[in-house]
Amino acid sequence: MPIFQLYTNASGSKITPDFIKSTVKVVADTLGKPTHRVVVHVQSDQKIFAGDTEELTGIVTLRSIGAMGKEENKKHSIAICGHLDKTLGIPPNRLKIHFMDVTPSEIGTDNSTYHYILGGT
């Protein structure tokens, strides 16, 4: 159920199917979740200023049911920053990540919520 959203001023030409697939794998691996549950949403060509410059930058929101916390998020930050630096050229110091640990009842799919999908009553 992890949802990874990236807003970036990187060119849309860099957001290839291979980039999306590799991002799904990075997110799944760092969170310890199956790839078939990961959603990746990228908005490229955005007008983003960080400080007073339009240099390459990105804003990530990562939502997950569990697998979040002080130490875990540091590990996730290393994985995400490394991936986006390698694939899109966004330097780690130009990336901001918002980690959101959500409850199963806050995410819905297939006419239900993960509360019930995961066996809750």
PDB file of C-alpha atoms in Angstrom:
ATOM      1  CA  MET A   1       0.000   0.000   0.000  1.00  0.00           C
ATOM      2  CA  PRO A   2       2.927   2.413   0.051  1.00  0.00           C
ATOM      3  CA  ILE A   3       2.235   5.546  -1.972  1.00  0.00           C
ATOM      4  CA  PHE A   4       5.274   7.436  -3.278  1.00  0.00           C
ATOM      5  CA  GLN A   5       4.629  10.864  -4.783  1.00  0.00           C
ATOM      6  CA  LEU A   6       7.393  12.918  -6.373  1.00  0.00           C
ATOM      7  CA  TYR A   7       7.022  16.498  -7.517  1.00  0.00           C
ATOM      8  CA  THR A   8      10.091  17.683  -9.411  1.00  0.00           C
ATOM      9  CA  ASN A   9      11.304  20.268 -11.861  1.00  0.00           C
ATOM     10  CA  ALA A  10      13.156  17.507 -13.733  1.00  0.00           C
ATOM     11  CA  SER A  11      12.130  17.041 -17.342  1.00  0.00           C
ATOM     12  CA  GLY A  12       9.308  14.632 -18.080  1.00  0.00           C
ATOM     13  CA  SER A  13      11.570  12.948 -20.628  1.00  0.00           C
ATOM     14  CA  LYS A  14      13.498  11.466 -17.680  1.00  0.00           C
ATOM     15  CA  ILE A  15      10.373   9.803 -16.237  1.00  0.00           C
ATOM     16  CA  THR A  16      10.547   6.589 -18.225  1.00  0.00           C
ATOM     17  CA  PRO A  17       8.862   3.247 -17.553  1.00  0.00           C
ATOM     18  CA  ASP A  18      12.257   1.974 -16.343  1.00  0.00           C
ATOM     19  CA  PHE A  19      12.475   4.862 -13.872  1.00  0.00           C
ATOM     20  CA  ILE A  20       9.000   4.060 -12.515  1.00  0.00           C
ATOM     21  CA  LYS A  21       9.804   0.331 -12.216  1.00  0.00           C
ATOM     22  CA  SER A  22      13.085   1.002 -10.428  1.00  0.00           C
ATOM     23  CA  THR A  23      11.354   3.450  -8.073  1.00  0.00           C
ATOM     24  CA  VAL A  24       8.710   0.830  -7.220  1.00  0.00           C
ATOM     25  CA  LYS A  25      11.526  -1.594  -6.359  1.00  0.00           C
ATOM     26  CA  VAL A  26      13.443   0.934  -4.227  1.00  0.00           C
ATOM     27  CA  VAL A  27      10.296   1.817  -2.260  1.00  0.00           C
ATOM     28  CA  ALA A  28       9.289  -1.831  -1.805  1.00  0.00           C
ATOM     29  CA  ASP A  29      12.789  -2.852  -0.730  1.00  0.00           C
ATOM     30  CA  THR A  30      13.345  -0.055   1.793  1.00  0.00           C
ATOM     31  CA  LEU A  31       9.897  -0.517   3.360  1.00  0.00           C
ATOM     32  CA  GLY A  32       9.921  -4.324   3.212  1.00  0.00           C
ATOM     33  CA  LYS A  33       6.626  -4.342   1.289  1.00  0.00           C
ATOM     34  CA  PRO A  34       5.654  -6.335  -1.826  1.00  0.00           C
ATOM     35  CA  THR A  35       6.101  -4.509  -5.133  1.00  0.00           C
ATOM     36  CA  HIS A  36       2.519  -5.210  -6.197  1.00  0.00           C
ATOM     37  CA  ARG A  37       1.296  -2.976  -3.347  1.00  0.00           C
ATOM     38  CA  VAL A  38       3.485   0.050  -4.208  1.00  0.00           C
ATOM     39  CA  VAL A  39       2.034   3.053  -6.073  1.00  0.00           C
ATOM     40  CA  VAL A  40       4.380   5.598  -7.669  1.00  0.00           C
ATOM     41  CA  HIS A  41       3.073   8.976  -8.861  1.00  0.00           C
ATOM     42  CA  VAL A  42       5.441  11.479 -10.488  1.00  0.00           C
ATOM     43  CA  GLN A  43       4.718  15.070 -11.462  1.00  0.00           C
ATOM     44  CA  SER A  44       7.623  16.339 -13.566  1.00  0.00           C
ATOM     45  CA  ASP A  45       8.262  19.744 -15.153  1.00  0.00           C
ATOM     46  CA  GLN A  46       6.961  21.499 -12.026  1.00  0.00           C
ATOM     47  CA  LYS A  47       7.735  25.110 -11.156  1.00  0.00           C
ATOM     48  CA  ILE A  48       9.617  24.550  -7.913  1.00  0.00           C
ATOM     49  CA  PHE A  49      11.952  26.981  -6.219  1.00  0.00           C
ATOM     50  CA  ALA A  50      14.006  25.816  -3.255  1.00  0.00           C
ATOM     51  CA  GLY A  51      15.468  28.875  -1.652  1.00  0.00           C
ATOM     52  CA  ASP A  52      16.009  31.386  -4.426  1.00  0.00           C
ATOM     53  CA  THR A  53      16.959  28.987  -7.207  1.00  0.00           C
ATOM     54  CA  GLU A  54      15.316  26.778  -9.807  1.00  0.00           C
ATOM     55  CA  GLU A  55      18.119  24.207  -9.653  1.00  0.00           C
ATOM     56  CA  LEU A  56      17.039  20.588  -9.975  1.00  0.00           C
ATOM     57  CA  THR A  57      14.995  19.675  -6.904  1.00  0.00           C
ATOM     58  CA  GLY A  58      12.252  17.383  -5.693  1.00  0.00           C
ATOM     59  CA  ILE A  59       9.580  16.990  -3.047  1.00  0.00           C
ATOM     60  CA  VAL A  60       8.599  13.457  -2.013  1.00  0.00           C
ATOM     61  CA  THR A  61       5.675  12.305   0.074  1.00  0.00           C
ATOM     62  CA  LEU A  62       5.915   8.673   1.174  1.00  0.00           C
ATOM     63  CA  ARG A  63       2.879   7.112   2.846  1.00  0.00           C
ATOM     64  CA  SER A  64       2.990   3.645   4.356  1.00  0.00           C
ATOM     65  CA  ILE A  65       1.132   1.521   6.849  1.00  0.00           C
ATOM     66  CA  GLY A  66       3.944   0.892   9.296  1.00  0.00           C
ATOM     67  CA  ALA A  67       7.665   0.549   8.517  1.00  0.00           C
ATOM     68  CA  MET A  68       8.135   4.186   9.567  1.00  0.00           C
ATOM     69  CA  GLY A  69       9.928   5.753  12.500  1.00  0.00           C
ATOM     70  CA  LYS A  70      13.011   7.727  13.462  1.00  0.00           C
ATOM     71  CA  GLU A  71      15.602   5.117  12.454  1.00  0.00           C
ATOM     72  CA  GLU A  72      13.540   3.591   9.644  1.00  0.00           C
ATOM     73  CA  ASN A  73      12.989   6.967   7.986  1.00  0.00           C
ATOM     74  CA  LYS A  74      16.723   7.667   7.984  1.00  0.00           C
ATOM     75  CA  LYS A  75      17.218   4.381   6.091  1.00  0.00           C
ATOM     76  CA  HIS A  76      14.382   5.270   3.692  1.00  0.00           C
ATOM     77  CA  SER A  77      15.898   8.725   3.134  1.00  0.00           C
ATOM     78  CA  ILE A  78      19.249   7.192   2.173  1.00  0.00           C
ATOM     79  CA  ALA A  79      17.559   4.795  -0.273  1.00  0.00           C
ATOM     80  CA  ILE A  80      15.311   7.437  -1.859  1.00  0.00           C
ATOM     81  CA  CYS A  81      17.970  10.154  -2.057  1.00  0.00           C
ATOM     82  CA  GLY A  82      20.456   7.718  -3.587  1.00  0.00           C
ATOM     83  CA  HIS A  83      17.933   6.519  -6.151  1.00  0.00           C
ATOM     84  CA  LEU A  84      16.785   9.991  -7.234  1.00  0.00           C
ATOM     85  CA  ASP A  85      20.362  11.287  -7.385  1.00  0.00           C
ATOM     86  CA  LYS A  86      21.452   8.333  -9.541  1.00  0.00           C
ATOM     87  CA  THR A  87      18.425   8.272 -11.861  1.00  0.00           C
ATOM     88  CA  LEU A  88      17.315  11.911 -12.140  1.00  0.00           C
ATOM     89  CA  GLY A  89      20.378  13.799 -10.933  1.00  0.00           C
ATOM     90  CA  ILE A  90      18.585  15.397  -7.982  1.00  0.00           C
ATOM     91  CA  PRO A  91      21.250  16.024  -5.324  1.00  0.00           C
ATOM     92  CA  PRO A  92      20.290  14.718  -1.861  1.00  0.00           C
ATOM     93  CA  ASN A  93      20.510  18.236  -0.398  1.00  0.00           C
ATOM     94  CA  ARG A  94      17.907  19.414  -2.953  1.00  0.00           C
ATOM     95  CA  LEU A  95      15.344  16.768  -2.000  1.00  0.00           C
ATOM     96  CA  LYS A  96      12.735  17.041   0.754  1.00  0.00           C
ATOM     97  CA  ILE A  97      10.897  13.927   1.941  1.00  0.00           C
ATOM     98  CA  HIS A  98       7.694  13.924   3.994  1.00  0.00           C
ATOM     99  CA  PHE A  99       7.181  10.542   5.683  1.00  0.00           C
ATOM    100  CA  MET A 100       3.607   9.676   6.631  1.00  0.00           C
ATOM    101  CA  ASP A 101       2.831   6.604   8.755  1.00  0.00           C
ATOM    102  CA  VAL A 102      -0.857   6.026   8.074  1.00  0.00           C
ATOM    103  CA  THR A 103      -3.336   3.677   9.714  1.00  0.00           C
ATOM    104  CA  PRO A 104      -4.942   0.867   7.687  1.00  0.00           C
ATOM    105  CA  SER A 105      -8.341   2.567   7.889  1.00  0.00           C
ATOM    106  CA  GLU A 106      -6.948   5.706   6.199  1.00  0.00           C
ATOM    107  CA  ILE A 107      -6.235   4.003   2.851  1.00  0.00           C
ATOM    108  CA  GLY A 108      -8.937   2.482   0.694  1.00  0.00           C
ATOM    109  CA  THR A 109      -9.015   0.264  -2.386  1.00  0.00           C
ATOM    110  CA  ASP A 110     -11.300  -2.289  -4.017  1.00  0.00           C
ATOM    111  CA  ASN A 111     -14.459  -1.069  -2.217  1.00  0.00           C
ATOM    112  CA  SER A 112     -12.814  -1.382   1.197  1.00  0.00           C
ATOM    113  CA  THR A 113      -9.968  -0.119   3.367  1.00  0.00           C
ATOM    114  CA  TYR A 114      -6.749  -1.833   4.332  1.00  0.00           C
ATOM    115  CA  HIS A 115      -8.183  -2.235   7.825  1.00  0.00           C
ATOM    116  CA  TYR A 116     -10.522  -4.916   6.465  1.00  0.00           C
ATOM    117  CA  ILE A 117      -8.197  -6.169   3.719  1.00  0.00           C
ATOM    118  CA  LEU A 118      -5.562  -6.936   6.360  1.00  0.00           C
ATOM    119  CA  GLY A 119      -8.079  -8.853   8.468  1.00  0.00           C
ATOM    120  CA  GLY A 120      -9.467  -6.215  10.830  1.00  0.00           C
ATOM    121  CA  THR A 121     -13.007  -6.393  12.145  1.00  0.00           C
TER     122      THR A 121
END
